mmCIF file of C-alpha atoms and ligand atoms in Angstrom:
data_model
loop_
_atom_site.group_PDB
_atom_site.id
_atom_site.type_symbol
_atom_site.label_atom_id
_atom_site.label_comp_id
_atom_site.label_asym_id
_atom_site.label_seq_id
_atom_site.Cartn_x
_atom_site.Cartn_y
_atom_site.Cartn_z
ATOM 1 C CA UNK A 1 128.086 95.358 133.029
ATOM 2 C CA UNK A 2 125.071 97.142 134.311
ATOM 3 C CA UNK A 3 123.201 98.732 131.606
ATOM 4 C CA UNK A 4 119.961 98.995 133.577
ATOM 5 C CA UNK A 5 120.387 102.840 134.144
ATOM 6 C CA UNK A 6 121.140 103.556 130.443
ATOM 7 C CA UNK A 7 118.176 104.930 128.646
ATOM 8 C CA UNK A 8 119.327 104.039 125.198
ATOM 9 C CA UNK A 9 122.029 101.943 123.530
ATOM 10 C CA UNK A 10 125.562 103.235 124.062
ATOM 11 C CA UNK A 11 127.246 105.114 121.057
ATOM 12 C CA UNK A 12 131.004 105.188 121.409
ATOM 13 C CA UNK A 13 133.192 106.770 118.909
ATOM 14 C CA UNK A 14 137.030 105.960 118.578
ATOM 15 C CA UNK A 15 139.022 108.677 116.868
ATOM 16 C CA UNK A 16 142.598 108.529 115.724
ATOM 17 C CA UNK A 17 144.753 108.243 112.810
ATOM 18 C CA UNK A 18 145.189 104.925 110.884
ATOM 19 C CA UNK A 19 147.277 102.656 113.003
ATOM 20 C CA UNK A 20 146.317 104.236 116.253
ATOM 21 C CA UNK A 21 144.769 100.848 117.540
ATOM 22 C CA UNK A 22 141.314 101.828 116.956
ATOM 23 C CA UNK A 23 140.340 98.279 115.599
ATOM 24 C CA UNK A 24 142.227 96.478 118.353
ATOM 25 C CA UNK A 25 140.739 98.511 121.038
ATOM 26 C CA UNK A 26 137.219 98.368 119.548
ATOM 27 C CA UNK A 27 137.503 94.658 119.554
ATOM 28 C CA UNK A 28 138.503 94.449 123.373
ATOM 29 C CA UNK A 29 135.706 96.899 124.180
ATOM 30 C CA UNK A 30 133.256 94.732 122.133
ATOM 31 C CA UNK A 31 134.077 91.648 124.218
ATOM 32 C CA UNK A 32 134.074 93.393 127.560
ATOM 33 C CA UNK A 33 131.072 95.439 127.255
ATOM 34 C CA UNK A 34 128.948 93.300 124.829
ATOM 35 C CA UNK A 35 128.829 96.152 122.169
ATOM 36 C CA UNK A 36 129.018 95.766 118.517
ATOM 37 C CA UNK A 37 132.253 97.055 116.851
ATOM 38 C CA UNK A 38 131.194 98.954 113.480
ATOM 39 C CA UNK A 39 134.121 99.703 111.266
ATOM 40 C CA UNK A 40 133.434 101.482 108.175
ATOM 41 C CA UNK A 41 136.769 100.330 106.831
ATOM 42 C CA UNK A 42 135.562 96.711 107.088
ATOM 43 C CA UNK A 43 132.219 97.478 105.682
ATOM 44 C CA UNK A 44 133.882 99.276 102.705
ATOM 45 C CA UNK A 45 136.407 96.331 102.347
ATOM 46 C CA UNK A 46 133.460 93.883 102.318
ATOM 47 C CA UNK A 47 131.572 95.972 99.569
ATOM 48 C CA UNK A 48 134.707 96.058 97.488
ATOM 49 C CA UNK A 49 135.154 92.298 97.729
ATOM 50 C CA UNK A 50 131.254 91.769 96.991
ATOM 51 C CA UNK A 51 131.605 94.061 94.061
ATOM 52 C CA UNK A 52 128.530 96.041 95.003
ATOM 53 C CA UNK A 53 128.037 99.580 93.392
ATOM 54 C CA UNK A 54 129.402 101.284 96.543
ATOM 55 C CA UNK A 55 132.316 98.979 96.415
ATOM 56 C CA UNK A 56 133.176 99.660 92.913
ATOM 57 C CA UNK A 57 133.091 103.357 93.546
ATOM 58 C CA UNK A 58 135.274 103.062 96.826
ATOM 59 C CA UNK A 59 138.002 100.614 95.565
ATOM 60 C CA UNK A 60 140.481 103.106 93.819
ATOM 61 C CA UNK A 61 139.926 105.746 96.423
ATOM 62 C CA UNK A 62 140.852 103.401 99.290
ATOM 63 C CA UNK A 63 143.837 101.957 97.266
ATOM 64 C CA UNK A 64 145.025 105.700 96.941
ATOM 65 C CA UNK A 65 144.500 106.204 100.835
ATOM 66 C CA UNK A 66 141.863 108.975 100.207
ATOM 67 C CA UNK A 67 138.491 109.141 101.917
ATOM 68 C CA UNK A 68 135.395 107.635 100.275
ATOM 69 C CA UNK A 69 132.599 110.007 99.732
ATOM 70 C CA UNK A 70 130.504 111.001 102.645
ATOM 71 C CA UNK A 71 127.436 109.831 100.756
ATOM 72 C CA UNK A 72 128.601 106.216 100.159
ATOM 73 C CA UNK A 73 129.846 106.006 103.693
ATOM 74 C CA UNK A 74 126.920 107.539 105.415
ATOM 75 C CA UNK A 75 124.653 105.262 103.534
ATOM 76 C CA UNK A 76 126.601 102.130 104.545
ATOM 77 C CA UNK A 77 126.749 103.207 108.328
ATOM 78 C CA UNK A 78 123.096 104.051 108.245
ATOM 79 C CA UNK A 79 122.106 100.585 106.894
ATOM 80 C CA UNK A 80 124.422 98.811 109.310
ATOM 81 C CA UNK A 81 123.101 100.637 112.273
ATOM 82 C CA UNK A 82 119.567 99.697 111.379
ATOM 83 C CA UNK A 83 120.404 95.981 112.041
ATOM 84 C CA UNK A 84 119.121 94.412 115.024
ATOM 85 C CA UNK A 85 122.469 93.579 116.790
ATOM 86 C CA UNK A 86 123.322 97.281 116.851
ATOM 87 C CA UNK A 87 120.510 97.771 119.513
ATOM 88 C CA UNK A 88 123.132 96.356 122.141
ATOM 89 C CA UNK A 89 125.157 99.538 121.442
ATOM 90 C CA UNK A 90 127.826 100.306 119.187
ATOM 91 C CA UNK A 91 131.518 101.228 118.974
ATOM 92 C CA UNK A 92 132.350 103.166 115.965
ATOM 93 C CA UNK A 93 135.651 102.654 114.446
ATOM 94 C CA UNK A 94 136.664 104.800 111.700
ATOM 95 C CA UNK A 95 133.488 106.710 111.372
ATOM 96 C CA UNK A 96 132.927 109.567 111.544
ATOM 97 C CA UNK A 97 135.936 110.908 109.529
ATOM 98 C CA UNK A 98 134.559 114.212 108.512
ATOM 99 C CA UNK A 99 132.357 116.970 109.845
ATOM 100 C CA UNK A 100 129.741 116.145 107.291
ATOM 101 C CA UNK A 101 129.652 112.585 108.639
ATOM 102 C CA UNK A 102 129.647 113.736 112.293
ATOM 103 C CA UNK A 103 126.609 115.992 111.465
ATOM 104 C CA UNK A 104 124.873 113.108 109.622
ATOM 105 C CA UNK A 105 125.600 110.771 112.662
ATOM 106 C CA UNK A 106 124.075 113.338 115.021
ATOM 107 C CA UNK A 107 120.984 113.450 112.887
ATOM 108 C CA UNK A 108 120.684 109.732 112.655
ATOM 109 C CA UNK A 109 120.999 109.404 116.435
ATOM 110 C CA UNK A 110 118.365 112.123 117.256
ATOM 111 C CA UNK A 111 115.910 110.341 114.895
ATOM 112 C CA UNK A 112 116.219 107.544 117.216
ATOM 113 C CA UNK A 113 116.316 109.319 120.451
ATOM 114 C CA UNK A 114 119.952 108.461 120.905
ATOM 115 C CA UNK A 115 123.132 110.286 121.736
ATOM 116 C CA UNK A 116 126.949 109.847 121.687
ATOM 117 C CA UNK A 117 128.054 108.411 124.971
ATOM 118 C CA UNK A 118 131.752 109.298 124.488
ATOM 119 C CA UNK A 119 134.135 110.239 121.639
ATOM 120 C CA UNK A 120 137.583 109.016 122.606
ATOM 121 C CA UNK A 121 140.668 110.235 120.833
ATOM 122 C CA UNK A 122 143.605 107.883 120.636
ATOM 123 C CA UNK A 123 146.642 110.189 120.428
ATOM 124 C CA UNK A 124 149.747 109.193 118.600
ATOM 125 C CA UNK A 125 152.648 110.513 116.677
ATOM 126 C CA UNK A 126 152.782 110.151 112.847
ATOM 127 C CA UNK A 127 156.297 108.444 112.682
ATOM 128 C CA UNK A 128 155.011 105.780 115.129
ATOM 129 C CA UNK A 129 152.093 105.057 112.821
ATOM 130 C CA UNK A 130 154.185 104.056 109.974
ATOM 131 C CA UNK A 131 155.943 101.601 112.079
ATOM 132 C CA UNK A 132 152.731 100.105 113.375
ATOM 133 C CA UNK A 133 150.875 99.943 110.094
ATOM 134 C CA UNK A 134 153.700 98.413 108.121
ATOM 135 C CA UNK A 135 153.981 95.382 110.539
ATOM 136 C CA UNK A 136 150.266 94.639 111.136
ATOM 137 C CA UNK A 137 148.183 91.673 109.793
ATOM 138 C CA UNK A 138 144.983 89.907 110.829
ATOM 139 C CA UNK A 139 143.766 86.385 111.238
ATOM 140 C CA UNK A 140 141.990 85.476 108.104
ATOM 141 C CA UNK A 141 139.544 83.382 110.190
ATOM 142 C CA UNK A 142 138.372 85.879 113.046
ATOM 143 C CA UNK A 143 140.064 89.099 112.233
ATOM 144 C CA UNK A 144 142.256 89.169 115.329
ATOM 145 C CA UNK A 145 144.965 91.745 115.047
ATOM 146 C CA UNK A 146 148.744 90.814 115.292
ATOM 147 C CA UNK A 147 151.993 92.639 114.389
ATOM 148 C CA UNK A 148 155.458 91.609 113.369
ATOM 149 C CA UNK A 149 157.016 93.556 116.312
ATOM 150 C CA UNK A 150 154.534 94.152 119.047
ATOM 151 C CA UNK A 151 152.193 91.109 118.928
ATOM 152 C CA UNK A 152 152.972 87.753 117.540
ATOM 153 C CA UNK A 153 150.685 84.714 118.034
ATOM 154 C CA UNK A 154 151.863 82.551 121.117
ATOM 155 C CA UNK A 155 152.310 79.623 118.739
ATOM 156 C CA UNK A 156 153.907 80.672 115.598
ATOM 157 C CA UNK A 157 151.410 80.705 112.611
ATOM 158 C CA UNK A 158 148.499 79.995 114.649
ATOM 159 C CA UNK A 159 145.741 82.627 115.720
ATOM 160 C CA UNK A 160 145.598 82.832 119.540
ATOM 161 C CA UNK A 161 141.776 83.411 119.409
ATOM 162 C CA UNK A 162 140.483 81.011 116.954
ATOM 163 C CA UNK A 163 143.557 78.647 116.079
ATOM 164 C CA UNK A 164 143.253 79.559 112.257
ATOM 165 C CA UNK A 165 146.620 79.229 110.419
ATOM 166 C CA UNK A 166 146.131 81.906 107.569
ATOM 167 C CA UNK A 167 146.801 85.538 108.172
ATOM 168 C CA UNK A 168 146.190 88.640 105.736
ATOM 169 C CA UNK A 169 147.669 91.972 105.385
ATOM 170 C CA UNK A 170 145.708 94.910 104.002
ATOM 171 C CA UNK A 171 146.555 96.243 100.506
ATOM 172 C CA UNK A 172 146.604 99.858 101.738
ATOM 173 C CA UNK A 173 149.025 99.238 104.608
ATOM 174 C CA UNK A 174 152.112 100.429 102.408
ATOM 175 C CA UNK A 175 154.171 103.325 102.916
ATOM 176 C CA UNK A 176 153.001 105.484 100.071
ATOM 177 C CA UNK A 177 149.303 104.996 101.009
ATOM 178 C CA UNK A 178 149.880 105.299 104.684
ATOM 179 C CA UNK A 179 151.284 108.858 103.948
ATOM 180 C CA UNK A 180 147.994 109.750 102.078
ATOM 181 C CA UNK A 181 145.934 108.200 104.836
ATOM 182 C CA UNK A 182 147.722 110.289 107.462
ATOM 183 C CA UNK A 183 147.224 113.432 105.453
ATOM 184 C CA UNK A 184 143.635 112.696 105.060
ATOM 185 C CA UNK A 185 143.335 112.085 108.844
ATOM 186 C CA UNK A 186 144.984 115.553 109.565
ATOM 187 C CA UNK A 187 142.848 117.565 107.100
ATOM 188 C CA UNK A 188 139.542 116.109 107.491
ATOM 189 C CA UNK A 189 139.318 114.076 110.675
ATOM 190 C CA UNK A 190 141.343 115.759 113.242
ATOM 191 C CA UNK A 191 138.967 118.744 113.407
ATOM 192 C CA UNK A 192 136.386 116.288 115.010
ATOM 193 C CA UNK A 193 138.445 116.329 118.135
ATOM 194 C CA UNK A 194 137.355 120.016 118.535
ATOM 195 C CA UNK A 195 133.945 119.067 117.339
ATOM 196 C CA UNK A 196 133.202 116.497 120.115
ATOM 197 C CA UNK A 197 135.168 118.670 122.653
ATOM 198 C CA UNK A 198 132.490 121.392 122.104
ATOM 199 C CA UNK A 199 129.782 118.853 122.351
ATOM 200 C CA UNK A 200 131.246 117.916 125.763
ATOM 201 C CA UNK A 201 131.739 114.052 125.111
ATOM 202 C CA UNK A 202 135.496 114.067 124.228
ATOM 203 C CA UNK A 203 137.965 111.918 126.245
ATOM 204 C CA UNK A 204 141.755 111.854 125.080
ATOM 205 C CA UNK A 205 144.139 109.132 125.797
ATOM 206 C CA UNK A 206 147.835 108.637 124.879
ATOM 207 C CA UNK A 207 147.871 105.839 122.596
ATOM 208 C CA UNK A 208 151.714 105.535 122.303
ATOM 209 C CA UNK A 209 151.882 102.866 125.094
ATOM 210 C CA UNK A 210 151.099 99.151 125.571
ATOM 211 C CA UNK A 211 147.806 97.770 124.288
ATOM 212 C CA UNK A 212 146.651 96.643 127.683
ATOM 213 C CA UNK A 213 147.553 99.973 129.440
ATOM 214 C CA UNK A 214 145.509 101.981 126.622
ATOM 215 C CA UNK A 215 142.764 99.317 127.040
ATOM 216 C CA UNK A 216 142.491 100.002 130.668
ATOM 217 C CA UNK A 217 142.241 103.768 130.056
ATOM 218 C CA UNK A 218 139.395 103.134 127.557
ATOM 219 C CA UNK A 219 137.541 100.660 129.799
ATOM 220 C CA UNK A 220 137.473 103.438 132.455
ATOM 221 C CA UNK A 221 135.985 105.962 129.970
ATOM 222 C CA UNK A 222 133.345 103.613 128.761
ATOM 223 C CA UNK A 223 132.341 102.500 132.365
ATOM 224 C CA UNK A 224 131.911 106.077 133.122
ATOM 225 C CA UNK A 225 130.031 106.765 130.129
ATOM 226 C CA UNK A 226 127.621 103.868 130.539
ATOM 227 C CA UNK A 227 126.887 104.766 134.104
HETATM 228 P P1 AMP B 1 140.133 102.061 108.038
HETATM 229 O O1 AMP B 1 140.015 100.473 107.829
HETATM 230 O O2 AMP B 1 139.259 102.646 108.938
HETATM 231 O O3 AMP B 1 141.544 102.392 107.882
HETATM 232 O O4 AMP B 1 139.691 102.514 106.489
HETATM 233 C C1 AMP B 1 140.293 102.105 105.213
HETATM 234 C C2 AMP B 1 139.979 103.082 104.259
HETATM 235 O O5 AMP B 1 138.536 103.086 104.020
HETATM 236 C C3 AMP B 1 140.219 104.423 104.407
HETATM 237 O O6 AMP B 1 141.792 104.821 104.100
HETATM 238 C C4 AMP B 1 139.155 105.131 103.622
HETATM 239 O O7 AMP B 1 139.655 105.141 102.162
HETATM 240 C C5 AMP B 1 138.097 104.369 103.594
HETATM 241 N N1 AMP B 1 137.185 104.700 104.903
HETATM 242 C C6 AMP B 1 136.927 104.016 105.840
HETATM 243 N N2 AMP B 1 136.028 104.672 106.725
HETATM 244 C C7 AMP B 1 135.771 105.996 106.080
HETATM 245 C C8 AMP B 1 134.855 106.975 106.540
HETATM 246 N N3 AMP B 1 134.246 107.133 107.484
HETATM 247 N N4 AMP B 1 134.892 108.112 105.368
HETATM 248 C C9 AMP B 1 135.642 107.854 104.373
HETATM 249 N N5 AMP B 1 136.346 106.932 104.020
HETATM 250 C C10 AMP B 1 136.480 105.850 104.936
#
């Protein structure tokens, strides 16, 4: 990738409901463009596992499929973005999820003379989301994503990427919680599509198709944004 002409690190945002493929696509872009994937869901799950104050406050909210408070999420994101590896450029996966978070991100970036390179909306239908979410699981070793129907490991029980043989499913990937997560998406996150459209950085992609086709759409957007 040629980053010689970019004046500041890339900041890419992946927007879309739970199950749209943000994590899968973010990992592919991370490899391809040497960027850092930054998932607030992963950061919050790590905080819950570590039993930090933020984790304790977030646990029940996440189990219910609701959004964690803006204050907690913005603080976690701000700390993570201050780490040196983020100087390579970031792909935000699952952040921002509210207008307050989007405005906080704008403020944080302007403090550092940075701006959003592109916000990509992964567009999908709710019914498809429930199918996708209920079948998904990840490698316990490297986090590579798999799916009961759409993406099984090439060798049964063994991760294609790192060879690990243990896998895990998320506690909030059940039908009841998924319904709340979709509701939170439509009520609080979907308005960000208009927000980024009005800022002139929005790209939309039909994310109902094959993972590789969606990835090639996204690579096109990202290449253009980094030019
Ligand atoms: P995800 O892994 O992105 O699906 O996020 C899992 C859960 O973490 C969500 O259902 C929320 O409870 C919480 N979460 C993740 N990112 C955010 C965010 N930006 N704002 C509020 N809550 C979040």
